[in-house]
Amino acid sequence: MELSERQVKIVQIVKEKGPITGEQIADLLELTRATLRPDLAILTMSGILEARPRVGYYYNGRSGNTLVARAISKLRVKDIKSLPVVARETASVYDAVVTMFTEDVGTLSVVDGDGYLSGVVSRKDLLKIAISGGDVHKMPVGMVMTRMPNIITVTPDDTVYLAAKRLITHQIDALPVVRTFVQPNGQERLEVVGRLTKTNITRFFVELGNDEL
Amino acid sequence: MELSERQVKIVQIVKEKGPITGEQIADLLELTRATLRPDLAILTMSGILEARPRVGYYYNGRSGNTLVARAISKLRVKDIKSLPVVARETASVYDAVVTMFTEDVGTLSVVDGDGYLSGVVSRKDLLKIAISGGDVHKMPVGMVMTRMPNIITVTPDDTVYLAAKRLITHQIDALPVVRTFVQPNGQERLEVVGRLTKTNITRFFVELGNDEL
């Protein structure tokens, strides 16, 4: 969002002197309150300034990207997640690779005998094993996967922003989307209900951009 | 961007009757032109309506996400691209995998003897070969890569939006960023100057969201 010269001046004044009334800003700029009304409306609507009745305008420290940020922070994992693709811990590395190619995914959630999340295995993990000449038909996925509790996950109600942040911070391509299931004995297990990948984020990015082009 | 009830009414009027002047809109709503000024400013600034001098306001068919879309469409590949990571066509599949792990990337640009782009090879391509039991030490990358001209690329001045769209449309994880180099004989070759991946897009997405949180 490009601010006009006058809008930049207004932000500067509010930064220095806020809270300040519209009248006072108009006086400082030697303009009428009516002239400033559209500028002030834009600045508050975009979240750059805030207005409080009987107090005036104040600067809230946000940049002009706030509208963009707000659109992003509204989106939840459940809105854009993909279906889960899982392998059993006991499946062979070879079978896991086949599942990856059949389903065309880069990461599999690995589940234990009860169907709960026990690990995650990526193309990178499998490539490492395949290239090192181990017997991919005999070696179970459980031996090469990243194991619980060292797994980064998200829930359906987490924001996509949080998911994206985790993907970047932990340098991974995909997150299992999980729900916590408390067993009768009080133990917590994770049920895999989806996956959230860099592809989902890139696709959402394209959708956001669609409006303009 | 949430529109007020009055703003929604204005958009409706302009949709039906546009081009229409501010005075005419004011008359229809039984309000003064001054009262409407902030609303019209917001609606034009956000790109929902457009205003043309001596013609009036008209609806341009865009949604309220236009500000978001505009922020996205401004960004160029050169603003967020990563450094190129390349392998020679003659390198072995094994060496390509090692390069991938050392540089921690998922896709390599492959270059010919003159250093120009001749192909692209992904983790997926290499995993397919490694798992099928071929001799990864003897097989050259040139035999398993996707070869020119079947390669999807972008230039530094393309928008990130275009890059994201290509990643999604062609179901790939990374694009070589290239510059065209015209040889003395008139033949065009591509010089690899970077890579643009889903990771770059996810990272930018996190930066966009940072403002809000």
CSV table of C-alpha atoms in Angstrom, one decimal:
chain,number,residue,atom,x,y,z
A,1,MET,CA,0.0,0.0,0.0
A,2,GLU,CA,1.5,3.3,-1.1
A,3,LEU,CA,0.8,6.3,1.1
A,4,SER,CA,0.5,9.8,-0.2
A,5,GLU,CA,2.8,12.5,0.9
A,6,ARG,CA,0.1,13.9,3.2
A,7,GLN,CA,-0.6,10.5,4.7
A,8,VAL,CA,3.1,10.0,5.5
A,9,LYS,CA,3.0,13.5,7.2
A,10,ILE,CA,0.0,12.5,9.2
A,11,VAL,CA,1.6,9.3,10.4
A,12,GLN,CA,4.7,11.2,11.4
A,13,ILE,CA,2.7,13.7,13.4
A,14,VAL,CA,0.7,11.0,15.2
A,15,LYS,CA,3.9,9.0,15.9
A,16,GLU,CA,5.4,12.1,17.6
A,17,LYS,CA,2.4,13.6,19.3
A,18,GLY,CA,-0.3,10.9,19.6
A,19,PRO,CA,-2.8,10.5,21.0
A,20,ILE,CA,-3.9,13.5,19.0
A,21,THR,CA,-7.3,14.6,17.7
A,22,GLY,CA,-8.2,15.1,14.1
A,23,GLU,CA,-8.7,18.8,14.7
A,24,GLN,CA,-5.2,19.1,16.1
A,25,ILE,CA,-3.7,17.2,13.2
A,26,ALA,CA,-5.6,19.5,10.8
A,27,ASP,CA,-4.3,22.6,12.6
A,28,LEU,CA,-0.7,21.4,12.4
A,29,LEU,CA,-1.1,20.8,8.6
A,30,GLU,CA,-3.1,24.1,8.1
A,31,LEU,CA,-5.9,22.1,6.5
A,32,THR,CA,-9.5,21.6,7.4
A,33,ARG,CA,-10.8,18.5,9.3
A,34,ALA,CA,-13.0,17.7,6.2
A,35,THR,CA,-9.9,17.6,3.9
A,36,LEU,CA,-8.2,15.2,6.2
A,37,ARG,CA,-11.1,12.8,6.7
A,38,PRO,CA,-10.3,10.5,3.7
A,39,ASP,CA,-6.7,10.2,4.7
A,40,LEU,CA,-7.5,9.5,8.3
A,41,ALA,CA,-10.1,6.9,7.2
A,42,ILE,CA,-7.6,5.1,5.1
A,43,LEU,CA,-4.9,5.2,7.8
A,44,THR,CA,-7.2,3.7,10.4
A,45,MET,CA,-8.8,1.2,8.1
A,46,SER,CA,-5.5,-0.1,7.0
A,47,GLY,CA,-4.5,-0.5,10.6
A,48,ILE,CA,-1.6,2.0,10.5
A,49,LEU,CA,-3.3,4.4,12.9
A,50,GLU,CA,-5.9,3.6,15.5
A,51,ALA,CA,-8.6,5.9,16.7
A,52,ARG,CA,-10.3,5.9,20.1
A,53,PRO,CA,-13.3,8.1,20.8
A,54,ARG,CA,-12.5,11.1,23.1
A,55,VAL,CA,-8.8,10.2,23.0
A,56,GLY,CA,-7.8,10.7,19.4
A,57,TYR,CA,-5.5,9.0,16.9
A,58,TYR,CA,-2.4,7.0,17.9
A,59,TYR,CA,0.2,5.0,16.1
A,60,ASN,CA,0.1,1.3,16.7
A,61,GLY,CA,3.5,0.4,15.4
A,62,ARG,CA,2.2,-1.6,12.5
A,63,SER,CA,3.4,-1.2,8.9
A,64,GLY,CA,1.2,-0.7,5.9
A,65,ASN,CA,1.4,-4.5,5.3
A,66,THR,CA,-1.1,-5.0,8.1
A,67,LEU,CA,-4.0,-5.9,5.8
A,68,VAL,CA,-1.8,-8.5,4.1
A,69,ALA,CA,-0.7,-9.8,7.4
A,70,ARG,CA,-4.3,-9.9,8.7
A,71,ALA,CA,-5.4,-11.9,5.6
A,72,ILE,CA,-2.7,-14.4,6.3
A,73,SER,CA,-3.2,-14.7,10.0
A,74,LYS,CA,-6.9,-15.5,9.5
A,75,LEU,CA,-6.2,-18.7,7.6
A,76,ARG,CA,-6.3,-22.0,9.5
A,77,VAL,CA,-4.4,-25.2,8.7
A,78,LYS,CA,-7.8,-27.0,8.2
A,79,ASP,CA,-8.6,-24.6,5.4
A,80,ILE,CA,-5.8,-25.7,3.1
A,81,LYS,CA,-4.4,-29.0,4.4
A,82,SER,CA,-4.1,-32.1,2.2
A,83,LEU,CA,-5.1,-35.6,3.0
A,84,PRO,CA,-2.7,-37.7,5.1
A,85,VAL,CA,-0.5,-40.2,3.5
A,86,VAL,CA,0.8,-42.8,5.9
A,87,ALA,CA,3.0,-45.9,6.1
A,88,ARG,CA,3.3,-48.6,8.8
A,89,GLU,CA,6.5,-48.6,10.9
A,90,THR,CA,7.0,-52.2,9.7
A,91,ALA,CA,6.8,-51.4,6.0
A,92,SER,CA,10.0,-51.7,4.1
A,93,VAL,CA,12.0,-48.7,2.9
A,94,TYR,CA,11.2,-49.9,-0.6
A,95,ASP,CA,7.5,-50.0,0.0
A,96,ALA,CA,7.6,-46.5,1.6
A,97,VAL,CA,9.3,-45.2,-1.6
A,98,VAL,CA,6.7,-46.9,-3.7
A,99,THR,CA,3.9,-45.2,-1.6
A,100,MET,CA,5.7,-41.9,-2.0
A,101,PHE,CA,5.7,-42.2,-5.8
A,102,THR,CA,2.2,-43.6,-6.0
A,103,GLU,CA,0.8,-40.8,-3.9
A,104,ASP,CA,3.2,-38.2,-5.3
A,105,VAL,CA,4.2,-36.8,-1.9
A,106,GLY,CA,7.6,-36.0,-0.4
A,107,THR,CA,6.9,-37.0,3.2
A,108,LEU,CA,5.0,-39.8,4.8
A,109,SER,CA,3.6,-40.0,8.3
A,110,VAL,CA,4.5,-43.3,9.9
A,111,VAL,CA,2.0,-45.0,12.3
A,112,ASP,CA,2.4,-47.7,14.8
A,113,GLY,CA,0.3,-50.9,15.1
A,114,ASP,CA,-2.6,-49.0,16.7
A,115,GLY,CA,-2.6,-46.4,13.9
A,116,TYR,CA,-1.1,-43.6,15.9
A,117,LEU,CA,1.7,-41.3,14.7
A,118,SER,CA,5.1,-42.8,15.6
A,119,GLY,CA,7.4,-41.0,13.1
A,120,VAL,CA,7.9,-39.1,9.9
A,121,VAL,CA,10.0,-40.1,6.9
A,122,SER,CA,11.1,-37.8,4.0
A,123,ARG,CA,12.4,-38.3,0.5
A,124,LYS,CA,15.7,-37.1,1.9
A,125,ASP,CA,15.8,-39.9,4.6
A,126,LEU,CA,14.9,-42.6,2.1
A,127,LEU,CA,17.4,-41.3,-0.5
A,128,LYS,CA,20.2,-41.4,2.2
A,129,ILE,CA,19.4,-45.1,2.9
A,130,ALA,CA,18.9,-46.0,-0.8
A,131,ILE,CA,22.2,-44.5,-1.9
A,132,SER,CA,24.2,-46.1,1.0
A,133,GLY,CA,23.5,-49.5,-0.4
A,134,GLY,CA,21.5,-51.0,2.5
A,135,ASP,CA,18.9,-53.7,1.7
A,136,VAL,CA,15.8,-51.5,1.1
A,137,HIS,CA,13.6,-54.5,0.8
A,138,LYS,CA,14.4,-55.8,4.3
A,139,MET,CA,15.0,-52.6,6.3
A,140,PRO,CA,11.8,-51.3,7.9
A,141,VAL,CA,10.8,-47.6,7.7
A,142,GLY,CA,10.8,-47.6,11.5
A,143,MET,CA,14.6,-47.8,11.4
A,144,VAL,CA,15.2,-44.7,9.2
A,145,MET,CA,12.3,-42.4,10.2
A,146,THR,CA,12.5,-39.4,12.6
A,147,ARG,CA,10.8,-40.7,15.7
A,148,MET,CA,8.3,-39.2,18.2
A,149,PRO,CA,8.7,-37.0,20.2
A,150,ASN,CA,11.1,-35.3,17.8
A,151,ILE,CA,8.4,-34.6,15.3
A,152,ILE,CA,7.1,-31.1,14.5
A,153,THR,CA,3.3,-31.2,14.0
A,154,VAL,CA,0.3,-28.8,13.8
A,155,THR,CA,-3.3,-29.0,14.6
A,156,PRO,CA,-6.2,-28.2,12.3
A,157,ASP,CA,-7.0,-25.0,14.2
A,158,ASP,CA,-3.4,-23.7,14.2
A,159,THR,CA,-2.9,-20.8,11.8
A,160,VAL,CA,-1.2,-21.4,8.4
A,161,TYR,CA,1.2,-18.7,9.5
A,162,LEU,CA,2.4,-20.8,12.5
A,163,ALA,CA,2.7,-23.8,10.2
A,164,ALA,CA,4.8,-21.9,7.7
A,165,LYS,CA,7.0,-20.6,10.5
A,166,ARG,CA,7.6,-24.2,11.7
A,167,LEU,CA,8.4,-25.4,8.2
A,168,ILE,CA,11.0,-22.6,7.9
A,169,THR,CA,12.4,-22.8,11.5
A,170,HIS,CA,12.8,-26.6,11.4
A,171,GLN,CA,13.9,-26.8,7.8
A,172,ILE,CA,11.3,-29.4,6.8
A,173,ASP,CA,9.0,-29.7,3.8
A,174,ALA,CA,5.8,-31.1,5.5
A,175,LEU,CA,4.0,-31.2,8.8
A,176,PRO,CA,1.6,-34.0,9.9
A,177,VAL,CA,-1.7,-32.4,11.0
A,178,VAL,CA,-2.7,-34.2,14.1
A,179,ARG,CA,-5.4,-34.4,16.8
A,180,THR,CA,-4.6,-35.5,20.3
A,181,PHE,CA,-6.4,-38.6,21.4
A,182,VAL,CA,-6.4,-39.3,25.2
A,183,GLN,CA,-6.5,-43.0,25.9
A,184,PRO,CA,-8.4,-44.5,28.8
A,185,ASN,CA,-5.2,-44.9,30.8
A,186,GLY,CA,-4.6,-41.1,30.3
A,187,GLN,CA,-1.8,-41.5,27.8
A,188,GLU,CA,-1.8,-39.1,24.9
A,189,ARG,CA,-1.5,-40.3,21.3
A,190,LEU,CA,-1.6,-38.4,18.0
A,191,GLU,CA,-4.0,-39.2,15.3
A,192,VAL,CA,-2.9,-38.1,11.8
A,193,VAL,CA,-5.7,-36.2,10.1
A,194,GLY,CA,-3.8,-34.5,7.3
A,195,ARG,CA,-0.6,-32.9,6.1
A,196,LEU,CA,0.5,-29.3,5.6
A,197,THR,CA,3.3,-28.8,3.1
A,198,LYS,CA,5.2,-26.0,1.4
A,199,THR,CA,3.1,-26.9,-1.7
A,200,ASN,CA,-0.1,-25.9,0.2
A,201,ILE,CA,1.4,-22.6,1.1
A,202,THR,CA,2.7,-21.9,-2.4
A,203,ARG,CA,-0.8,-22.8,-3.8
A,204,PHE,CA,-2.4,-20.4,-1.3
A,205,PHE,CA,0.1,-17.7,-2.3
A,206,VAL,CA,-1.0,-18.2,-5.9
A,207,GLU,CA,-4.7,-17.9,-4.9
A,208,LEU,CA,-4.0,-14.6,-3.0
A,209,GLY,CA,-2.3,-13.3,-6.1
A,210,ASN,CA,-5.0,-14.3,-8.4
A,211,ASP,CA,-7.2,-11.3,-7.5
A,212,GLU,CA,-4.8,-8.9,-9.1
A,213,LEU,CA,-3.8,-10.6,-12.3
B,1,MET,CA,-10.7,-6.1,4.3
B,2,GLU,CA,-14.1,-5.8,5.9
B,3,LEU,CA,-16.4,-3.3,4.2
B,4,SER,CA,-19.0,-1.3,6.2
B,5,GLU,CA,-22.6,-1.6,5.3
B,6,ARG,CA,-22.5,1.7,3.6
B,7,GLN,CA,-19.5,0.7,1.6
B,8,VAL,CA,-21.2,-2.5,0.4
B,9,LYS,CA,-24.2,-0.4,-0.7
B,10,ILE,CA,-21.9,2.0,-2.6
B,11,VAL,CA,-20.2,-1.0,-4.4
B,12,GLN,CA,-23.6,-2.3,-5.3
B,13,ILE,CA,-24.7,1.0,-6.8
B,14,VAL,CA,-21.6,1.4,-8.8
B,15,LYS,CA,-21.8,-2.2,-10.0
B,16,GLU,CA,-25.3,-1.5,-11.3
B,17,LYS,CA,-25.1,2.0,-12.5
B,18,GLY,CA,-21.4,2.8,-13.1
B,19,PRO,CA,-19.8,4.9,-14.4
B,20,ILE,CA,-21.5,7.2,-11.9
B,21,THR,CA,-20.4,10.4,-10.2
B,22,GLY,CA,-19.9,10.8,-6.4
B,23,GLU,CA,-22.8,13.3,-6.4
B,24,GLN,CA,-25.1,10.8,-8.0
B,25,ILE,CA,-24.1,8.1,-5.5
B,26,ALA,CA,-24.7,10.6,-2.7
B,27,ASP,CA,-28.2,11.5,-4.1
B,28,LEU,CA,-29.2,7.8,-4.3
B,29,LEU,CA,-28.1,7.2,-0.7
B,30,GLU,CA,-29.6,10.5,0.5
B,31,LEU,CA,-26.3,11.6,1.9
B,32,THR,CA,-24.0,14.5,1.2
B,33,ARG,CA,-20.9,14.1,-1.0
B,34,ALA,CA,-18.7,15.0,2.0
B,35,THR,CA,-20.1,12.2,4.1
B,36,LEU,CA,-19.3,9.7,1.3
B,37,ARG,CA,-15.8,11.0,0.7
B,38,PRO,CA,-14.0,8.6,3.2
B,39,ASP,CA,-15.9,5.6,1.9
B,40,LEU,CA,-15.1,6.4,-1.8
B,41,ALA,CA,-11.5,7.0,-0.9
B,42,ILE,CA,-11.2,3.7,0.8
B,43,LEU,CA,-13.0,1.9,-2.0
B,44,THR,CA,-10.8,3.4,-4.7
B,45,MET,CA,-7.6,3.1,-2.7
B,46,SER,CA,-8.3,-0.6,-2.1
B,47,GLY,CA,-8.8,-1.1,-5.8
B,48,ILE,CA,-12.5,-2.2,-5.5
B,49,LEU,CA,-13.7,0.9,-7.4
B,50,GLU,CA,-11.8,3.0,-9.9
B,51,ALA,CA,-12.4,6.7,-10.4
B,52,ARG,CA,-11.8,8.5,-13.7
B,53,PRO,CA,-12.0,12.3,-13.9
B,54,ARG,CA,-15.1,13.6,-15.7
B,55,VAL,CA,-16.4,10.1,-16.0
B,56,GLY,CA,-17.0,8.9,-12.4
B,57,TYR,CA,-16.7,5.7,-10.4
B,58,TYR,CA,-16.8,2.3,-11.9
B,59,TYR,CA,-16.5,-1.2,-10.6
B,60,ASN,CA,-13.4,-3.1,-11.8
B,61,GLY,CA,-14.4,-6.6,-10.8
B,62,ARG,CA,-11.7,-7.1,-8.2
B,63,SER,CA,-12.4,-8.3,-4.7
B,64,GLY,CA,-11.2,-6.7,-1.5
B,65,ASN,CA,-8.1,-8.8,-1.5
B,66,THR,CA,-6.6,-6.5,-4.1
B,67,LEU,CA,-4.2,-4.9,-1.6
B,68,VAL,CA,-2.9,-8.3,-0.7
B,69,ALA,CA,-2.7,-9.3,-4.3
B,70,ARG,CA,-0.9,-6.1,-5.1
B,71,ALA,CA,1.7,-6.6,-2.4
B,72,ILE,CA,2.3,-10.1,-3.9
B,73,SER,CA,2.5,-9.0,-7.5
B,74,LYS,CA,5.1,-6.4,-6.7
B,75,LEU,CA,7.7,-8.9,-5.6
B,76,ARG,CA,10.3,-10.1,-8.1
B,77,VAL,CA,12.2,-13.4,-8.3
B,78,LYS,CA,15.5,-11.5,-7.7
B,79,ASP,CA,14.2,-10.2,-4.4
B,80,ILE,CA,13.9,-13.6,-2.8
B,81,LYS,CA,15.8,-16.1,-4.9
B,82,SER,CA,18.5,-18.4,-3.5
B,83,LEU,CA,22.0,-19.1,-4.8
B,84,PRO,CA,22.2,-21.6,-7.6
B,85,VAL,CA,23.5,-25.1,-6.8
B,86,VAL,CA,24.7,-27.0,-9.9
B,87,ALA,CA,26.1,-30.3,-11.0
B,88,ARG,CA,27.9,-31.3,-14.2
B,89,GLU,CA,26.1,-33.6,-16.6
B,90,THR,CA,29.0,-36.0,-16.3
B,91,ALA,CA,28.9,-36.2,-12.5
B,92,SER,CA,27.7,-39.5,-11.1
B,93,VAL,CA,24.3,-39.9,-9.6
B,94,TYR,CA,26.1,-40.6,-6.3
B,95,ASP,CA,28.0,-37.3,-6.5
B,96,ALA,CA,24.8,-35.5,-7.3
B,97,VAL,CA,23.2,-36.9,-4.1
B,98,VAL,CA,26.2,-35.9,-2.1
B,99,THR,CA,26.0,-32.4,-3.5
B,100,MET,CA,22.3,-32.3,-2.6
B,101,PHE,CA,23.1,-33.3,1.0
B,102,THR,CA,26.1,-31.0,1.4
B,103,GLU,CA,24.2,-28.0,0.1
B,104,ASP,CA,20.9,-29.1,1.7
B,105,VAL,CA,18.8,-28.6,-1.5
B,106,GLY,CA,16.1,-30.7,-3.1
B,107,THR,CA,16.9,-29.9,-6.7
B,108,LEU,CA,20.1,-29.3,-8.7
B,109,SER,CA,20.5,-27.4,-12.0
B,110,VAL,CA,22.7,-29.5,-14.3
B,111,VAL,CA,25.1,-27.7,-16.7
B,112,ASP,CA,27.0,-28.8,-19.8
B,113,GLY,CA,30.7,-28.5,-20.5
B,114,ASP,CA,30.4,-24.8,-21.2
B,115,GLY,CA,28.5,-24.2,-17.9
B,116,TYR,CA,25.1,-23.6,-19.5
B,117,LEU,CA,21.9,-25.1,-18.2
B,118,SER,CA,21.2,-28.5,-19.8
B,119,GLY,CA,18.9,-30.1,-17.2
B,120,VAL,CA,17.4,-30.3,-13.8
B,121,VAL,CA,17.5,-33.2,-11.4
B,122,SER,CA,15.4,-33.6,-8.2
B,123,ARG,CA,15.5,-35.8,-5.1
B,124,LYS,CA,12.6,-37.7,-6.6
B,125,ASP,CA,14.6,-38.5,-9.8
B,126,LEU,CA,17.6,-39.6,-7.8
B,127,LEU,CA,15.5,-41.7,-5.4
B,128,LYS,CA,13.9,-43.5,-8.3
B,129,ILE,CA,17.4,-44.5,-9.6
B,130,ALA,CA,18.8,-45.3,-6.2
B,131,ILE,CA,15.9,-47.6,-5.3
B,132,SER,CA,15.9,-49.4,-8.6
B,133,GLY,CA,19.4,-50.8,-7.9
B,134,GLY,CA,21.3,-49.2,-10.8
B,135,ASP,CA,25.0,-48.4,-10.3
B,136,VAL,CA,24.8,-44.9,-8.9
B,137,HIS,CA,28.6,-44.5,-9.0
B,138,LYS,CA,28.8,-45.1,-12.7
B,139,MET,CA,25.6,-43.6,-14.0
B,140,PRO,CA,26.0,-40.0,-15.0
B,141,VAL,CA,23.4,-37.4,-13.9
B,142,GLY,CA,22.9,-36.5,-17.5
B,143,MET,CA,21.1,-39.9,-17.9
B,144,VAL,CA,18.5,-39.3,-15.2
B,145,MET,CA,17.8,-35.6,-15.4
B,146,THR,CA,15.0,-33.8,-17.0
B,147,ARG,CA,16.6,-32.3,-20.2
B,148,MET,CA,16.3,-29.0,-22.0
B,149,PRO,CA,14.0,-27.8,-23.5
B,150,ASN,CA,11.5,-29.6,-21.1
B,151,ILE,CA,12.7,-27.4,-18.2
B,152,ILE,CA,10.5,-24.8,-16.5
B,153,THR,CA,12.6,-21.7,-15.6
B,154,VAL,CA,12.1,-18.1,-14.5
B,155,THR,CA,14.1,-14.9,-15.0
B,156,PRO,CA,15.2,-12.6,-12.1
B,157,ASP,CA,12.7,-10.0,-13.3
B,158,ASP,CA,9.7,-12.3,-13.4
B,159,THR,CA,7.2,-11.9,-10.5
B,160,VAL,CA,7.3,-14.3,-7.6
B,161,TYR,CA,3.6,-14.8,-8.4
B,162,LEU,CA,4.5,-16.2,-11.8
B,163,ALA,CA,7.1,-18.4,-10.3
B,164,ALA,CA,4.7,-19.8,-7.7
B,165,LYS,CA,2.1,-20.4,-10.4
B,166,ARG,CA,4.7,-22.4,-12.4
B,167,LEU,CA,5.7,-24.4,-9.4
B,168,ILE,CA,2.1,-25.4,-8.8
B,169,THR,CA,1.1,-25.9,-12.5
B,170,HIS,CA,4.1,-28.1,-13.3
B,171,GLN,CA,4.1,-29.9,-9.9
B,172,ILE,CA,7.8,-29.1,-9.2
B,173,ASP,CA,9.6,-28.0,-6.1
B,174,ALA,CA,12.2,-25.6,-7.6
B,175,LEU,CA,12.9,-23.5,-10.7
B,176,PRO,CA,16.3,-22.5,-12.0
B,177,VAL,CA,16.5,-18.7,-12.3
B,178,VAL,CA,18.2,-18.0,-15.6
B,179,ARG,CA,19.5,-15.3,-17.9
B,180,THR,CA,19.5,-15.8,-21.6
B,181,PHE,CA,22.9,-15.5,-23.2
B,182,VAL,CA,23.1,-15.1,-26.9
B,183,GLN,CA,26.2,-16.7,-28.4
B,184,PRO,CA,28.2,-15.2,-31.3
B,185,ASN,CA,26.5,-17.7,-33.7
B,186,GLY,CA,23.1,-16.4,-32.6
B,187,GLN,CA,22.2,-19.5,-30.5
B,188,GLU,CA,20.6,-18.9,-27.2
B,189,ARG,CA,21.9,-20.5,-24.0
B,190,LEU,CA,20.7,-20.2,-20.4
B,191,GLU,CA,23.0,-19.1,-17.7
B,192,VAL,CA,21.9,-20.3,-14.2
B,193,VAL,CA,21.9,-17.3,-11.8
B,194,GLY,CA,19.8,-18.7,-8.9
B,195,ARG,CA,17.0,-21.0,-7.8
B,196,LEU,CA,13.5,-20.2,-6.7
B,197,THR,CA,11.8,-22.8,-4.5
B,198,LYS,CA,8.7,-23.4,-2.4
B,199,THR,CA,10.9,-22.7,0.5
B,200,ASN,CA,11.6,-19.2,-0.7
B,201,ILE,CA,7.8,-18.7,-1.1
B,202,THR,CA,7.0,-20.1,2.3
B,203,ARG,CA,9.7,-17.9,3.9
B,204,PHE,CA,8.2,-14.8,2.2
B,205,PHE,CA,4.8,-15.9,3.4
B,206,VAL,CA,6.2,-15.9,7.0
B,207,GLU,CA,7.7,-12.4,6.5
B,208,LEU,CA,4.3,-11.1,5.2
B,209,GLY,CA,2.6,-12.5,8.3
B,210,ASN,CA,5.3,-11.1,10.7
B,211,ASP,CA,3.7,-7.7,10.7
B,212,GLU,CA,0.6,-8.8,12.4
B,213,LEU,CA,1.9,-11.1,15.1
